Each structure stands twice: as structure tokens, then as C-alpha cells.
Short mmCIF file of C-alpha atoms in Angstrom, two decimals:
data_model
loop_
_atom_site.label_atom_id
_atom_site.label_comp_id
_atom_site.label_asym_id
_atom_site.label_seq_id
_atom_site.Cartn_x
_atom_site.Cartn_y
_atom_site.Cartn_z
CA MET A 274 0.00 0.00 0.00
CA ASN A 275 1.35 3.46 -0.85
CA HIS A 276 0.22 6.98 -0.05
CA LEU A 277 1.04 10.11 -2.02
CA LEU A 278 1.26 13.40 -0.15
CA SER A 279 1.87 16.58 -2.11
CA THR A 280 1.78 20.33 -1.56
CA ASP A 281 -0.09 20.58 -4.88
CA VAL A 282 -3.38 19.95 -3.06
CA VAL A 283 -3.35 23.24 -1.13
CA PRO A 284 -3.13 26.91 -2.18
CA ARG A 285 0.39 28.20 -2.72
CA SER A 286 0.22 30.47 0.30
CA GLN A 287 -0.40 27.43 2.57
CA ARG A 288 2.14 25.03 1.13
CA LEU A 289 5.02 25.57 3.55
CA ALA A 290 2.80 25.04 6.59
CA TYR A 291 1.21 22.01 4.93
CA TRP A 292 4.65 20.59 4.13
CA THR A 293 5.74 20.88 7.75
CA ASP A 294 2.59 19.04 8.84
CA MET A 295 3.27 16.35 6.24
CA ILE A 296 6.79 15.57 7.35
CA CYS A 297 5.74 15.60 11.00
CA ASN A 298 3.01 13.05 10.29
CA VAL A 299 5.22 10.78 8.18
CA TYR A 300 8.37 10.97 10.30
CA VAL A 301 8.46 12.72 13.71
CA GLN A 302 7.71 16.14 15.16
CA LEU A 303 10.19 18.73 13.89
CA GLY A 304 10.56 22.20 12.41
CA CYS A 305 11.21 23.11 8.79
CA ASP A 306 12.40 26.36 7.21
CA PRO A 307 13.10 26.97 3.52
CA VAL A 308 16.67 27.97 2.77
CA LYS A 309 15.30 30.80 0.64
CA ARG A 310 12.00 32.32 1.72
CA PRO A 311 9.58 31.50 -1.12
CA GLU A 312 7.44 34.21 -2.64
CA ARG A 313 3.96 34.41 -1.08
CA GLY A 314 4.73 31.30 0.97
CA ALA A 315 4.87 29.00 -2.07
CA PHE A 316 6.69 25.73 -1.51
CA ASP A 317 6.78 22.47 -3.48
CA GLY A 318 7.27 19.01 -2.06
CA ARG A 319 5.93 15.48 -2.23
CA ILE A 320 6.26 12.26 -0.25
CA VAL A 321 5.37 8.80 -1.50
CA GLN A 322 4.98 6.51 1.49
CA HIS A 323 5.05 2.70 1.37
CA ASP A 324 4.29 0.42 4.31
CA LEU A 325 5.99 -2.95 4.47
CA PRO A 326 5.58 -5.24 7.49
CA GLY A 327 8.11 -3.94 10.00
CA LEU A 328 9.50 -1.27 7.69
CA ASN A 329 8.26 2.09 6.44
CA VAL A 330 9.77 3.27 3.15
CA SER A 331 9.20 6.77 1.81
CA VAL A 332 10.50 8.82 -1.07
CA VAL A 333 10.70 12.52 -0.30
CA SER A 334 11.46 15.18 -2.91
CA SER A 335 11.38 18.88 -2.27
CA GLY A 336 13.07 22.24 -2.51
CA ALA A 337 15.93 23.56 -0.40
CA GLN A 338 15.21 23.53 3.32
CA HIS A 339 16.64 23.27 6.82
CA VAL A 340 14.99 20.67 9.07
CA LYS A 341 15.57 20.59 12.82
CA ARG A 342 14.39 18.31 15.63
CA THR A 343 14.96 20.04 18.94
CA PRO A 344 14.81 18.92 22.59
CA SER A 345 11.37 20.54 22.86
CA HIS A 346 10.10 18.44 19.95
CA ILE A 347 11.48 15.30 21.61
CA ALA A 348 9.93 16.19 24.98
CA ARG A 349 6.48 16.30 23.38
CA SER A 350 6.67 12.83 21.83
CA THR A 351 7.55 9.23 22.57
CA ASP A 352 8.83 8.45 19.06
CA ASP A 353 11.80 6.09 18.97
CA TYR A 354 13.01 5.43 15.45
CA PHE A 355 16.14 5.41 13.38
CA LEU A 356 15.77 7.07 10.00
CA ALA A 357 18.12 5.90 7.28
CA ALA A 358 18.38 8.49 4.52
CA PHE A 359 19.55 7.44 1.05
CA GLN A 360 20.43 10.30 -1.26
CA ALA A 361 18.78 9.82 -4.65
CA ARG A 362 19.18 13.34 -6.07
CA GLY A 363 21.06 16.46 -4.99
CA THR A 364 23.08 16.58 -1.78
CA GLY A 365 22.23 16.72 1.90
CA ILE A 366 23.81 17.01 5.33
CA VAL A 367 22.77 14.96 8.37
CA ARG A 368 23.93 16.57 11.62
CA GLN A 369 23.75 14.72 14.95
CA ASP A 370 25.93 13.86 17.96
CA GLY A 371 28.57 16.41 16.99
CA ARG A 372 29.07 14.96 13.52
CA ASP A 373 28.11 16.04 9.99
CA ALA A 374 27.47 13.47 7.26
CA LEU A 375 27.63 14.85 3.74
CA LEU A 376 25.42 12.77 1.49
CA GLN A 377 25.97 12.71 -2.25
CA VAL A 378 23.95 10.60 -4.66
CA GLY A 379 24.26 6.97 -3.59
CA ASP A 380 25.36 7.63 0.00
CA PHE A 381 23.34 7.07 3.15
CA ALA A 382 23.44 7.83 6.87
CA ILE A 383 21.26 7.16 9.88
CA TYR A 384 19.97 9.45 12.63
CA ASP A 385 18.19 8.74 15.91
CA THR A 386 14.86 10.48 16.59
CA THR A 387 15.36 10.28 20.36
CA ARG A 388 18.12 12.91 20.16
CA PRO A 389 18.28 16.32 18.43
CA TYR A 390 19.33 16.42 14.79
CA GLU A 391 19.40 18.71 11.77
CA LEU A 392 19.03 18.08 8.04
CA VAL A 393 20.34 20.64 5.57
CA PHE A 394 19.44 20.73 1.88
CA ASP A 395 20.79 23.73 -0.03
CA ALA A 396 19.02 22.87 -3.29
CA ASP A 397 16.27 20.62 -4.65
CA PHE A 398 16.75 17.02 -3.51
CA GLU A 399 15.28 13.56 -3.33
CA GLN A 400 15.85 10.95 -0.64
CA VAL A 401 14.61 7.45 0.06
CA VAL A 402 14.04 7.16 3.81
CA LEU A 403 13.70 3.97 5.84
CA LYS A 404 11.97 4.32 9.20
CA VAL A 405 13.15 1.56 11.54
CA PRO A 406 11.92 1.07 15.14
CA GLY A 407 14.69 2.08 17.51
CA GLN A 408 14.89 -1.15 19.49
CA GLN A 409 14.99 -3.13 16.29
CA LEU A 410 18.26 -1.56 15.18
CA ARG A 411 19.73 -1.47 18.68
CA SER A 412 19.16 -5.21 18.94
CA ALA A 413 21.31 -5.71 15.84
CA LEU A 414 24.09 -3.16 16.49
CA ARG A 415 26.07 -2.11 19.53
CA ASP A 416 26.69 1.54 20.41
CA THR A 417 24.38 2.97 17.75
CA GLU A 418 25.02 6.50 19.04
CA LYS A 419 28.52 6.19 17.56
CA LEU A 420 27.15 5.43 14.09
CA THR A 421 24.74 8.32 13.54
CA ALA A 422 25.51 11.13 11.08
CA THR A 423 28.32 9.15 9.46
CA THR A 424 28.37 8.69 5.69
CA VAL A 425 28.18 5.18 4.28
CA SER A 426 29.33 5.22 0.68
CA GLY A 427 26.98 3.75 -1.88
CA ARG A 428 29.80 3.18 -4.35
CA GLU A 429 31.32 0.05 -2.83
CA GLY A 430 30.74 -2.89 -0.51
CA ALA A 431 27.56 -3.23 1.53
CA GLY A 432 26.60 0.38 0.80
CA HIS A 433 26.60 -0.30 -2.94
CA LEU A 434 24.52 -3.44 -2.42
CA MET A 435 22.13 -1.45 -0.23
CA MET A 436 21.59 1.16 -2.94
CA SER A 437 20.93 -1.55 -5.52
CA MET A 438 18.29 -3.05 -3.22
CA ILE A 439 16.72 0.36 -2.65
CA ARG A 440 16.44 0.99 -6.39
CA THR A 441 14.87 -2.43 -6.95
CA LEU A 442 12.53 -1.93 -4.01
CA ARG A 443 11.30 1.38 -5.44
CA GLU A 444 10.42 -0.34 -8.71
CA ASP A 445 8.76 -3.46 -7.31
CA ILE A 446 7.42 -2.51 -3.88
CA ASP A 447 3.76 -2.32 -4.97
CA THR A 448 3.81 -5.83 -6.47
CA LEU A 449 5.15 -7.71 -3.43
CA GLN A 450 2.95 -10.30 -1.74
CA PRO A 451 2.73 -10.01 2.09
CA ALA A 452 5.07 -12.91 2.90
CA SER A 453 7.55 -11.73 0.28
CA ALA A 454 7.32 -8.15 1.54
CA CYS A 455 8.19 -9.33 5.06
CA ALA A 456 11.22 -11.23 3.76
CA VAL A 457 12.33 -8.25 1.68
CA ALA A 458 11.98 -5.90 4.66
CA HIS A 459 14.13 -8.26 6.73
CA GLY A 460 16.72 -8.45 3.94
CA VAL A 461 16.86 -4.67 3.57
CA GLN A 462 17.43 -4.26 7.30
CA SER A 463 20.15 -6.93 7.27
CA ILE A 464 22.03 -5.14 4.49
CA LEU A 465 21.51 -1.81 6.30
CA VAL A 466 23.16 -3.30 9.37
CA ALA A 467 25.97 -4.73 7.23
CA GLY A 468 26.62 -1.29 5.75
CA LEU A 469 26.74 0.34 9.18
CA GLN A 470 29.10 -2.35 10.43
CA THR A 471 31.69 -1.17 7.90
CA LEU A 472 32.00 2.16 9.73
CA PRO A 473 35.16 2.53 11.84
CA ALA A 474 33.14 3.17 15.02
CA ALA A 475 31.36 -0.19 14.60
CA ARG A 476 34.48 -2.29 14.35
CA THR A 477 35.33 -4.45 17.32
CA ARG A 478 38.08 -6.94 17.95
CA GLY A 479 37.42 -9.96 15.77
CA LEU A 480 36.30 -13.24 17.26
CA SER A 481 38.53 -16.27 17.13
CA GLN A 482 37.48 -18.94 14.65
CA LEU A 483 36.48 -21.24 17.50
CA THR A 484 34.35 -18.59 19.21
CA ALA A 485 32.66 -17.62 15.92
CA TRP A 486 31.91 -21.29 15.19
CA GLN A 487 30.48 -21.90 18.65
CA LEU A 488 28.34 -18.75 18.49
CA ALA A 489 26.95 -19.76 15.09
CA ARG A 490 26.24 -23.24 16.47
CA VAL A 491 24.29 -21.82 19.41
CA LYS A 492 22.25 -19.51 17.17
CA ARG A 493 21.48 -22.34 14.76
CA SER A 494 20.34 -24.55 17.63
CA ILE A 495 18.05 -21.78 18.92
CA ASP A 496 16.46 -21.41 15.48
CA GLU A 497 15.88 -25.16 15.28
CA GLN A 498 14.09 -25.29 18.65
CA LEU A 499 11.92 -22.15 18.58
CA SER A 500 8.74 -24.22 18.81
CA ASP A 501 9.81 -25.73 22.16
CA PRO A 502 8.22 -23.69 24.96
CA THR A 503 10.64 -25.23 27.49
CA LEU A 504 13.72 -24.04 25.61
CA SER A 505 15.96 -21.97 27.85
CA ILE A 506 19.63 -21.10 27.95
CA GLY A 507 20.09 -23.90 30.48
CA SER A 508 18.42 -26.56 28.34
CA LEU A 509 20.19 -25.25 25.25
CA ALA A 510 23.55 -25.52 27.01
CA ALA A 511 22.81 -29.06 28.14
CA GLY A 512 21.87 -30.11 24.63
CA LEU A 513 25.05 -28.66 23.18
CA GLY A 514 27.34 -29.99 25.90
CA MET A 515 28.24 -26.47 27.08
CA SER A 516 27.74 -24.60 30.31
CA ALA A 517 25.14 -21.81 30.47
CA GLY A 518 27.94 -19.47 31.54
CA HIS A 519 29.89 -20.27 28.38
CA ILE A 520 26.88 -19.42 26.19
CA HIS A 521 26.49 -16.11 28.00
CA ARG A 522 30.18 -15.37 27.38
CA LEU A 523 29.78 -16.15 23.67
CA PHE A 524 27.16 -13.38 23.46
CA ARG A 525 29.30 -10.88 25.39
CA ASN A 526 30.24 -8.92 22.26
CA GLU A 527 26.82 -9.29 20.63
CA PRO A 528 24.14 -6.52 20.68
CA MET A 529 21.83 -8.84 22.65
CA THR A 530 22.25 -11.32 25.46
CA ALA A 531 21.56 -14.98 24.72
CA ALA A 532 18.11 -14.77 26.34
CA GLN A 533 17.25 -11.62 24.38
CA TYR A 534 18.36 -13.31 21.16
CA LEU A 535 16.05 -16.27 21.85
CA TRP A 536 13.16 -13.90 22.56
CA GLU A 537 13.89 -11.86 19.41
CA ARG A 538 14.02 -14.91 17.16
CA ARG A 539 10.67 -16.15 18.47
CA LEU A 540 9.03 -12.80 17.79
CA GLU A 541 10.55 -12.61 14.29
CA ALA A 542 9.33 -16.13 13.49
CA CYS A 543 5.81 -15.18 14.60
CA SER A 544 5.92 -12.04 12.46
CA HIS A 545 6.68 -14.17 9.39
CA ASP A 546 4.05 -16.79 10.24
CA LEU A 547 1.35 -14.14 10.62
CA LEU A 548 1.88 -13.11 6.99
CA GLU A 549 2.18 -16.62 5.59
CA PRO A 550 -0.83 -17.30 3.30
CA ARG A 551 -0.90 -20.98 4.29
CA LEU A 552 -1.43 -19.94 7.93
CA ALA A 553 -4.07 -17.28 7.24
CA GLY A 554 -6.79 -19.28 8.97
CA ARG A 555 -4.73 -20.15 12.03
CA PRO A 556 -5.57 -18.15 15.19
CA VAL A 557 -2.93 -15.72 16.45
CA ALA A 558 -2.62 -17.55 19.77
CA GLU A 559 -1.95 -20.84 17.97
CA ILE A 560 0.82 -19.24 15.96
CA ALA A 561 2.36 -17.87 19.16
CA TYR A 562 2.19 -21.28 20.87
CA GLY A 563 3.77 -22.86 17.80
CA ARG A 564 6.82 -20.63 18.29
CA GLY A 565 7.33 -21.38 21.94
CA PHE A 566 5.18 -18.77 23.67
CA ASN A 567 2.85 -20.08 26.39
CA ASP A 568 0.88 -16.93 27.30
CA ALA A 569 -1.18 -15.22 24.58
CA ALA A 570 -1.53 -11.92 26.44
CA HIS A 571 2.19 -11.76 27.19
CA PHE A 572 2.97 -12.54 23.56
CA SER A 573 0.66 -9.77 22.35
CA ARG A 574 2.33 -7.19 24.61
CA ALA A 575 5.80 -8.27 23.56
CA PHE A 576 4.84 -8.22 19.88
CA ARG A 577 3.42 -4.69 20.12
CA GLU A 578 6.55 -3.46 21.89
CA ARG A 579 8.77 -5.00 19.23
CA PHE A 580 6.80 -4.15 16.06
CA GLY A 581 4.69 -1.18 17.12
CA CYS A 582 1.32 -2.86 16.54
CA SER A 583 -0.69 -5.83 17.74
CA PRO A 584 -0.31 -9.25 16.05
CA ARG A 585 -3.76 -8.83 14.46
CA GLU A 586 -2.88 -5.37 13.12
CA TRP A 587 0.35 -6.81 11.74
CA ARG A 588 -1.57 -9.54 9.95
CA GLN A 589 -3.93 -6.95 8.45
CA LYS A 590 -0.96 -5.08 6.96
CA GLY A 591 -0.53 -8.03 4.67
#
């Protein structure tokens, strides 16, 4: 499903105010000023918004402007998102945490809506923006505050792959079936994380081959036993011939603890099952029980906290 928002629908004298309302509704509360004061308040801009399960994708194109999210904006809202901005036309600057990221065509950077930021566009521009729930990215990356407002080049490596996916997504997003859309959203986020991991601030001391192998083995075992409601770190350790303490140490340099990883994988599996056409007639509670949850109300609360909507609302997105 996509939504087109455009300043063309209001009189020219009201367009700047309408534009500010538009970007506040699509993204978060913020202020917007044109770089050059338009005659009689005229201002041109449009946003095409696409909703994928777990991922909001929008294409914003507009004239020169200066966007600012201040502490007062933050105090009036509970929004917690990361916005990943991909420069499709023109140039832009993302300013946050004492850093400036200059974005040229093909580059991207992220910024955190829970802290002040500024966006500067000195001429007409177009960006593709991914809106990712804050906890979702923090569960995949450590120290995200060190990665904001830092340019990831779209001309090589994971950044180049990310831009290729973004271009393909723009072309095909309206034809995706629900289950496919969920898989694509997950893939886009995985490549986004991979691109951010190339930044110097994200690099950590590499794991030994043995540690990396053991960690992968634990994660694979978790994925294979998600339907077991009795699965715990203790039972997992016993099955693998390890101590629980050793499993906890394996996750020491990961964004999540071992228990959090197990919880996250169960929720992700449920999110996929809810959009699977073959399971369309299966009750939500049954899907939750099939992935190891044993309390429907608890599952619903956890799902809403993770994905920003109830399991039934998530299913309706498909």
C-alpha cells in the first residue's frame, strides 16, 4: 500500500505550513524552514509513502530547506526510530551527535529520533528514507550513538549493495505479496546493518574462529528449537554440551544477550508466520504457541513493543 502526499493539493500560500505538517506526520515532530524564503509562501514538495511489514519506506522530494528536531520536539513525543536516509538526487547534510554526514547521490546515513538532529538541503533534492523502530536496530548493532551522522558510501561494498536493493525496491514494492514483503523488509534491514558495520566506530576486535563457530552453532540450535516452549539457555547448554555461563560469554560482544536473542528470534518467526498465506486461517494464539510462547496476552504485549502494533494489526498489513 502506498500513499502520495503533495503540496499541490493546497493553495500556494499554505504550502510551507502544509509541508511541515506532512513531514511531522510521516516521520516525527520537527521544524522546517526553507533555505530561501519563497514568494507568497509558495513551496513544493511530495512524499510517497510505502508500508511494508516492519518497515516504512518513503521517497521525499522537495526544494531547499533546513529541518531541525529540537529537545522541545522530543519532549512532546515518545517516538523512537532510526531514520536511514539514502540520497537519490542532490546533496544533503545529516547533523547529529557532533558529527556532519555529507550525502551525495548513492550515500546514506542514519539518525536517531530520540536525540536532536538537523538536516540541511541547499538545493532541490530527493531521498529514500527507511523508518526503523529504535529497538529493532539497537538489537542488531552495539553503540548505535557512535554510528549516527556518518556517511556510508553507496559506491562500494555493503553500501553499494544497499543502494541496488533500494532501487529495486522502489520499482517493485507495490507488487510484493505479504510474505515476500516481510522477507524483503528483513533483507533490507540486514544489508543496512551490514553497511553500518563497515563504519570505523562499529568495528570491534574480531572473534577467534572457534568462538565464531560456537556462536553460530548456538544460534542455529536456537532457530531449530523455537517451537519448544521449554527451551531456555540452560536446556540449550545441556543439549550442546556447554555450560550456560559459556553461552552467556559467547554473546558478550553481541548486541543482545543470549536470552534476548532467543526472545527476538521467536518474535521474528511469529511475524513471518502471521503473513504466511498458508497460515491465514490459524488463530494468532496458535501461531504464538507454535513458536514457543505459552501466554497469549504476554505474547501480544511483547509483539506490540517490538513491532509497534498488535499481532492482528500486523496480519492486516498483509
